[in-house]
mmCIF file of C-alpha atoms and ligand atoms in Angstrom:
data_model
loop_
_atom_site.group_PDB
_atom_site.id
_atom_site.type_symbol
_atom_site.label_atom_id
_atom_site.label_comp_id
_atom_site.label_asym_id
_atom_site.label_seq_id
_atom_site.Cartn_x
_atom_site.Cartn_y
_atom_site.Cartn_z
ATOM 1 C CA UNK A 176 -24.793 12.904 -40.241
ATOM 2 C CA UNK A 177 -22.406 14.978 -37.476
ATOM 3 C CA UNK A 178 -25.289 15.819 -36.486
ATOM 4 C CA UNK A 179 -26.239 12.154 -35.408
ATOM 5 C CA UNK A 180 -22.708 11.714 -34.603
ATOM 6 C CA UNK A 181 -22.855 14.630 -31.801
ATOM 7 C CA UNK A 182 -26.180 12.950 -30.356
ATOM 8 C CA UNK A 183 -24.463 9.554 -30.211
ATOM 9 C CA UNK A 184 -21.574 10.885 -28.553
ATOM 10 C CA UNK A 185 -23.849 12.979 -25.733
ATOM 11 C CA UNK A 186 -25.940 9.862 -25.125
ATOM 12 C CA UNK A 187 -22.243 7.543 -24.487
ATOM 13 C CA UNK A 188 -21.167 10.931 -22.713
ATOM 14 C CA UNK A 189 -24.395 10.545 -20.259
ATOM 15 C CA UNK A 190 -24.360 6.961 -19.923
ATOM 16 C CA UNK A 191 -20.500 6.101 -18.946
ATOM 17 C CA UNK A 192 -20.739 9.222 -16.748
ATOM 18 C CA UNK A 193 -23.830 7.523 -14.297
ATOM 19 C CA UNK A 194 -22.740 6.539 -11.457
ATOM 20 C CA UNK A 195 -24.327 4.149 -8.984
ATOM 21 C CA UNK A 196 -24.344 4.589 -5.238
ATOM 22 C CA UNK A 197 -26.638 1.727 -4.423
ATOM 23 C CA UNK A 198 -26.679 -1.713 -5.252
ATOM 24 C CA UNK A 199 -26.903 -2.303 -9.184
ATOM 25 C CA UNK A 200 -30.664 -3.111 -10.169
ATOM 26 C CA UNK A 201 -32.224 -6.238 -11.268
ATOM 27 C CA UNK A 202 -31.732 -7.643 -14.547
ATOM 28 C CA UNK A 203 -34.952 -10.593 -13.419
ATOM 29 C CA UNK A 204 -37.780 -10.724 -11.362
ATOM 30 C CA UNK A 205 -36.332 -13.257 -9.184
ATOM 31 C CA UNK A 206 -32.865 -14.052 -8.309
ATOM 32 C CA UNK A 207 -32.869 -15.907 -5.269
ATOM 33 C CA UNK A 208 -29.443 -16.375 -3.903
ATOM 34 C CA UNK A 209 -28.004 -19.751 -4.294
ATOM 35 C CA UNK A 210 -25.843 -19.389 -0.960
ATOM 36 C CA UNK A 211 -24.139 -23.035 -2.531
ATOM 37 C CA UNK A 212 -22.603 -21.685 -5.651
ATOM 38 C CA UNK A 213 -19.168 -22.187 -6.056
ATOM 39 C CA UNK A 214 -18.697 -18.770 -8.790
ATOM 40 C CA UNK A 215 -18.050 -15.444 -7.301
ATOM 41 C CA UNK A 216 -20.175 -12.766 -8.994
ATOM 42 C CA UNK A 217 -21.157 -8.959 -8.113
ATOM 43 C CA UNK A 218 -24.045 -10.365 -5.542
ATOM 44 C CA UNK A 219 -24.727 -14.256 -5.554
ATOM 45 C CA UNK A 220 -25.395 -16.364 -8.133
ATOM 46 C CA UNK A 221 -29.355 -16.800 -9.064
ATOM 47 C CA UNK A 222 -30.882 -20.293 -8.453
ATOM 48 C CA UNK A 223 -32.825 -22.355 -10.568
ATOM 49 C CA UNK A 224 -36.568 -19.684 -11.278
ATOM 50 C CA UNK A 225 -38.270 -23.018 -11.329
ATOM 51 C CA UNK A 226 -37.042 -24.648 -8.166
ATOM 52 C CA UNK A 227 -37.927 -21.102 -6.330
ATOM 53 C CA UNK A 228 -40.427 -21.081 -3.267
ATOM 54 C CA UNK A 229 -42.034 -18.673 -0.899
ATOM 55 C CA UNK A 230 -39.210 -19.773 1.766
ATOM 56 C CA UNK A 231 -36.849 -17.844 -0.035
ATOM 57 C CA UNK A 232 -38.845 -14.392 0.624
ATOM 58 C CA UNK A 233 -39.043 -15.499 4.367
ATOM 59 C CA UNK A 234 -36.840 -15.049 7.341
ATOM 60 C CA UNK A 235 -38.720 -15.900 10.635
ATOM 61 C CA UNK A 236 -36.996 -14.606 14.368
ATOM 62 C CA UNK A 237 -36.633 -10.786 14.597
ATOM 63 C CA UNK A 238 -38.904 -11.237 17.634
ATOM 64 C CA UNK A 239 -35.942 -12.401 19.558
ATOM 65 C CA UNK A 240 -34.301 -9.644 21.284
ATOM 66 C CA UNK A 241 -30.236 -10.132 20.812
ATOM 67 C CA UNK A 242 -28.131 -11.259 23.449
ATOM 68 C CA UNK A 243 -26.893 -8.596 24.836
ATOM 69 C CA UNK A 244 -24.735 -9.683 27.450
ATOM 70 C CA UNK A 245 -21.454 -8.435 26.313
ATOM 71 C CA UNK A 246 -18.891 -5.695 26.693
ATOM 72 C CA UNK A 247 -20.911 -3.499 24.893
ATOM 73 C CA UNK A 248 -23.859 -4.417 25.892
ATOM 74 C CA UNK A 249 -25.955 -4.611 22.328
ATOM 75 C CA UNK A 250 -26.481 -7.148 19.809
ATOM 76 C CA UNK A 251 -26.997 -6.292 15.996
ATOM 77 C CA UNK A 252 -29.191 -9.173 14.335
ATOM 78 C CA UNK A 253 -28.785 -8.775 10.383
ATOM 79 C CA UNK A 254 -31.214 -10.343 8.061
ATOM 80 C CA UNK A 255 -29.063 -10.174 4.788
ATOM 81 C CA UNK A 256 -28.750 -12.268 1.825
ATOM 82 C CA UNK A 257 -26.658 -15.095 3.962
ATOM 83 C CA UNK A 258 -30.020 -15.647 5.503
ATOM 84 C CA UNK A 259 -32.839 -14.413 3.173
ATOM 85 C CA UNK A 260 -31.794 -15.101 -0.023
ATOM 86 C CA UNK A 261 -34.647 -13.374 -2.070
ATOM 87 C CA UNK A 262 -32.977 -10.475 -1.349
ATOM 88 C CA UNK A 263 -30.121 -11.073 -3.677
ATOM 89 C CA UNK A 264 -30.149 -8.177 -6.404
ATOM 90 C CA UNK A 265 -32.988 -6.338 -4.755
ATOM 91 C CA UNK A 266 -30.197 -3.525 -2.841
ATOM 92 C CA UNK A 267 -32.052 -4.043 0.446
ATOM 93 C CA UNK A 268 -31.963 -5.574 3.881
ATOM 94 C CA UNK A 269 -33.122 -5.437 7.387
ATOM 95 C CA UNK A 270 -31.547 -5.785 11.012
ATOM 96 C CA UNK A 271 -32.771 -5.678 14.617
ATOM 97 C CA UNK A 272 -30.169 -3.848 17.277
ATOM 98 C CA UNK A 273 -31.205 -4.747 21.060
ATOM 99 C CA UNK A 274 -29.390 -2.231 23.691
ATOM 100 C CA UNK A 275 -28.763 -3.080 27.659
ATOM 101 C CA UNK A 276 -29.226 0.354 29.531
ATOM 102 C CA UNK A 277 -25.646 1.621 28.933
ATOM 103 C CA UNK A 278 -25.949 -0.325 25.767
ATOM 104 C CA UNK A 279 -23.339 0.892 22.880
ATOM 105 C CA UNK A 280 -23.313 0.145 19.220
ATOM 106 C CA UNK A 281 -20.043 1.851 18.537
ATOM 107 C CA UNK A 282 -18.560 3.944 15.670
ATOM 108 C CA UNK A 283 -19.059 2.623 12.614
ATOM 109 C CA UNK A 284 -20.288 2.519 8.874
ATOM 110 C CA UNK A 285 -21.556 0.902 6.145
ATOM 111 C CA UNK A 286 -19.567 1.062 3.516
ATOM 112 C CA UNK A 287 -22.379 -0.369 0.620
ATOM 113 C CA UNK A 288 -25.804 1.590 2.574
ATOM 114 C CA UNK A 289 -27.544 3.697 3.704
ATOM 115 C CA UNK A 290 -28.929 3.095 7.146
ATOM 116 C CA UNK A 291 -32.482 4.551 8.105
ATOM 117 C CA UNK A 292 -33.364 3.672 12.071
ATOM 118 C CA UNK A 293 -36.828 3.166 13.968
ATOM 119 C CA UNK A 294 -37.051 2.851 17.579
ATOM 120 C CA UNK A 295 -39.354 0.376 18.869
ATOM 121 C CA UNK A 296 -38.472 0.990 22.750
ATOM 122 C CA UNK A 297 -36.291 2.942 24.423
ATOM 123 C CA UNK A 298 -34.573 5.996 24.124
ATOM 124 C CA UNK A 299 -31.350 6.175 22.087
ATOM 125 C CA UNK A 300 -28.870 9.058 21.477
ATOM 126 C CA UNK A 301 -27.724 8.678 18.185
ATOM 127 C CA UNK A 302 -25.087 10.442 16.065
ATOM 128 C CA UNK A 303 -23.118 10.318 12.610
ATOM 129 C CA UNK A 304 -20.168 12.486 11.024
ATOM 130 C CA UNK A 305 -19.428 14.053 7.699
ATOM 131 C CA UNK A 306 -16.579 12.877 5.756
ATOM 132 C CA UNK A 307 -13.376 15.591 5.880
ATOM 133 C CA UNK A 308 -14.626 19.129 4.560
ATOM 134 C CA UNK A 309 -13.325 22.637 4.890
ATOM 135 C CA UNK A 310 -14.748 22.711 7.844
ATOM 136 C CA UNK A 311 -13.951 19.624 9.102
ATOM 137 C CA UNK A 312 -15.621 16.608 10.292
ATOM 138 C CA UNK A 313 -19.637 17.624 11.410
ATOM 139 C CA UNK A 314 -21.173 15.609 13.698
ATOM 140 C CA UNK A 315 -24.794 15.141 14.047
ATOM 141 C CA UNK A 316 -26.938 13.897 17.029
ATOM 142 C CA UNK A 317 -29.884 13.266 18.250
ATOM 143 C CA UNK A 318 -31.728 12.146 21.245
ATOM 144 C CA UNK A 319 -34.644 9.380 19.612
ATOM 145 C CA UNK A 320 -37.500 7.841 21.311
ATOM 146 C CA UNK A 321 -40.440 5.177 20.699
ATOM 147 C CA UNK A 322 -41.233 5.807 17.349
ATOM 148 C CA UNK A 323 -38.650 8.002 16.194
ATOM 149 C CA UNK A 324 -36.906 7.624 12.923
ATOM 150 C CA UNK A 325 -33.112 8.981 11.769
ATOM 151 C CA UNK A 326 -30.878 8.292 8.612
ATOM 152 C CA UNK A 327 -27.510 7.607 8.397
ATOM 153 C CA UNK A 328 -26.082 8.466 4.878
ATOM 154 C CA UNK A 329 -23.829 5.746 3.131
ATOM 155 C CA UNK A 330 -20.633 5.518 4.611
ATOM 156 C CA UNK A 331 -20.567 8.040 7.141
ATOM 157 C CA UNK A 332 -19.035 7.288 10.820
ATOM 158 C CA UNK A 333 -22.086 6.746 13.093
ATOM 159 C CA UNK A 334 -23.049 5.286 16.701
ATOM 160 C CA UNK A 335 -26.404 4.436 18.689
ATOM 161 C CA UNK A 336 -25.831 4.570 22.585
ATOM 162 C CA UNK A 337 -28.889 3.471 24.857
ATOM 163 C CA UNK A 338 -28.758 6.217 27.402
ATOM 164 C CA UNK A 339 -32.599 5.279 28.410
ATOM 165 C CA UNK A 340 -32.878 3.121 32.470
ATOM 166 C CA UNK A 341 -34.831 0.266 30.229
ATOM 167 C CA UNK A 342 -33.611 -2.012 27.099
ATOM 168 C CA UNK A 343 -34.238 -0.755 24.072
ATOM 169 C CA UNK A 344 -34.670 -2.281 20.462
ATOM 170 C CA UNK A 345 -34.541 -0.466 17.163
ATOM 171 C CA UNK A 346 -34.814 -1.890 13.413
ATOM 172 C CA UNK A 347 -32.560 -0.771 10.731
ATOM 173 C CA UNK A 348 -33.691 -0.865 7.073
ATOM 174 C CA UNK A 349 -30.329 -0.624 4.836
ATOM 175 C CA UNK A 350 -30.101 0.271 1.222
ATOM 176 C CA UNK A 351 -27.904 -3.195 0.049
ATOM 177 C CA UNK A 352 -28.345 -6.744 0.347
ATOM 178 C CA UNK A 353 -24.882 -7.037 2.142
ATOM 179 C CA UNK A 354 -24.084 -3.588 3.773
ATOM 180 C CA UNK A 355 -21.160 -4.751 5.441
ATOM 181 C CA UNK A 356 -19.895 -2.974 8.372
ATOM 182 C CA UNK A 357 -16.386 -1.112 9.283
ATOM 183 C CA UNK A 358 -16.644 -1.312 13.447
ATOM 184 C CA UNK A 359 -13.801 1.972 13.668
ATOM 185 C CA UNK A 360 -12.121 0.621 16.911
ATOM 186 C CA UNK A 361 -12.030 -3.353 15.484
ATOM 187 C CA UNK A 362 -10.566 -2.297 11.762
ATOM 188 C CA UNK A 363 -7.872 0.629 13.346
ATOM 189 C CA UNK A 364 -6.437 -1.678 16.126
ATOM 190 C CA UNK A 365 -7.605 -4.522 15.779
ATOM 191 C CA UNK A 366 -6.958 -5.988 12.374
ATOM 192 C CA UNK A 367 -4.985 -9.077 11.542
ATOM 193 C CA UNK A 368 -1.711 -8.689 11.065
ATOM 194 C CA UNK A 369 -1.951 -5.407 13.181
ATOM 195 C CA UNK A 370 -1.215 -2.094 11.496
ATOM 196 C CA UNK A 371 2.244 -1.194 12.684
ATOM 197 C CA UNK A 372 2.388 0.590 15.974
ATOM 198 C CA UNK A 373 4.641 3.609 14.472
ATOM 199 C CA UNK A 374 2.216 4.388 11.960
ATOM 200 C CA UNK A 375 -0.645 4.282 14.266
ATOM 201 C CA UNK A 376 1.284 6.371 16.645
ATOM 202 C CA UNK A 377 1.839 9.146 14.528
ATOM 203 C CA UNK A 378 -1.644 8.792 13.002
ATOM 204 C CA UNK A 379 -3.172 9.367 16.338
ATOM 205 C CA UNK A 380 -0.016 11.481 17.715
ATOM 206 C CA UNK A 381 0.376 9.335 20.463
ATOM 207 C CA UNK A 382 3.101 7.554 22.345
ATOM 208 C CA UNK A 383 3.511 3.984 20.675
ATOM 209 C CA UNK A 384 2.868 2.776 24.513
ATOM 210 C CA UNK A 385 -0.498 4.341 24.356
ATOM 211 C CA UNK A 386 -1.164 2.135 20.818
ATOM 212 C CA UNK A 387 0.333 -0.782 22.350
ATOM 213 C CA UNK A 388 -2.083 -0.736 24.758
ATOM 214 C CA UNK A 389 -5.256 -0.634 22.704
ATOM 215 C CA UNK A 390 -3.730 -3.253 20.341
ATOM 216 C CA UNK A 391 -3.391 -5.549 23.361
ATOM 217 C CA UNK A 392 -7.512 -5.304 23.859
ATOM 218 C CA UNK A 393 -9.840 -7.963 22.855
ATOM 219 C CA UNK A 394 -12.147 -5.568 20.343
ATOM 220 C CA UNK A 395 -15.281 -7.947 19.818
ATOM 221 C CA UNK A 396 -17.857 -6.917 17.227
ATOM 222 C CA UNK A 397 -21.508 -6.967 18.027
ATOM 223 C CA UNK A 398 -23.756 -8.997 15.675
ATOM 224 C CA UNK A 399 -21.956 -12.431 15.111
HETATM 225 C C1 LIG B 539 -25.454 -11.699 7.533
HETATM 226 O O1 LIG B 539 -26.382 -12.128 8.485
HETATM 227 C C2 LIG B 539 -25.900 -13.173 9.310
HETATM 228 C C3 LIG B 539 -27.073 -13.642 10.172
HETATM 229 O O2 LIG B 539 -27.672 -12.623 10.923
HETATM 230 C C4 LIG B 539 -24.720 -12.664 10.134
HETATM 231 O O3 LIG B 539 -24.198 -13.700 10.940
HETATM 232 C C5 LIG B 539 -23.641 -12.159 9.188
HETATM 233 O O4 LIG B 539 -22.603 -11.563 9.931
HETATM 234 C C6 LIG B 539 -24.212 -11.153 8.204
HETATM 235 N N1 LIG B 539 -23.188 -10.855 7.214
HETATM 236 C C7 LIG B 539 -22.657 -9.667 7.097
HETATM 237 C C8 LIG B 539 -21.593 -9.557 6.032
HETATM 238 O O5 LIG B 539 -22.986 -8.700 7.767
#
């Protein structure tokens, strides 16, 4: 009997100590987001199994290359479950990034996956950091060409620049169905209401004037 009782206990000991750092698997086969529902759950609600068609599986258009005729001269184009809805539950998704030469996808993270990055053209330098160690923050580059493939870990700080004389275009496999992205620059001085300039001074031990001032930009993201 305590016998039985110990092996209970070490099997709820294992079980509440799992922890997750993906999306949570399937429960179903299929649960096709219904993008209508009007209940908040963890993911989106499953519709109707019998009114389920190929279409849901399907997202046509990551031919296009992004517009990327803006200050930072890329465009991210996410295919997430907003737009392919079979992907609800499944803890994956898919985006194209176009570059401009000079092109920039700046600092950033994901705070729900994993990012893991194929060139299709161009030549990108590309970079992440560790979260705060003994040793500090390490950062990690690389210079990436045609073909050339590079993870970012969940969560971590990271950047693609296009330092290449042509466009380039890269696809991003990500391991949720709604990564969801922290652009560094946007969330730090440019949220709504802004984060008060005295605690962003001392922060970044600057002069408030010098916060002021990068408060005052317009800090557009790159893949709406
Ligand atoms: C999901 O994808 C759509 C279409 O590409 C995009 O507009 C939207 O910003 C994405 N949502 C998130 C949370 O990234």
């Amino acid at each position: 009997m305590a016998y039985s009782y110990a092996l209970l206990f070490a099997i709820l000991a294992l079980a509440s100590s799992q922890a997750f750092a993906g999306d949570p698997s399937p429960l179903q086969d299929l649960c096709v987001a219904d993008n209508k529902a009007k209940v908040f759950v963890n993911g989106v609600v499953c519709k109707d199994p019998k009114k389920v068609k190929a279409e849901d599986f399907f997202f046509s258009g990551l031919h296009k290359p992004g517009n990327t005729a803006n200050p930072l001269g890329s465009k991210v184009t996410p295919v997430n479950v907003t737009v392919l809805p079979g992907l609800n539950t499944l803890g994956i998704s898919v985006a194209r990034i176009d570059f401009a030469p000079n092109g920039l996808n700046p600092p950033h993270t994901h705070p729900r996956a994993t990012e893991i990055l194929t060139v299709l053209e161009g030549t990108l330098y590309v970079g992440f950091v560790t979260s705060n160690s003994n040793d500090g923050n390490k950062l990690f580059t690389k210079v990436l060409n045609k073909g050339d493939v590079f993870v970012f870990p969940v969560g971590l700080v990271h950047f693609q620049f296009n330092i290449g004389h042509s466009n380039a275009v890269a696809i991003a496999a990500l391991s949720s169905q709604n990564p969801g992205v922290v652009t560094i620059a946007n969330a730090v001085f440019g949220s709504k209401p802004p984060i008060s300039d005295y605690v962003l001074a001392k922060a970044f031990q600057v002069d408030k004037k010098v916060i002021n001032y990068l408060q005052s930009q317009f800090w557009m993201d790159n893949y709406n």
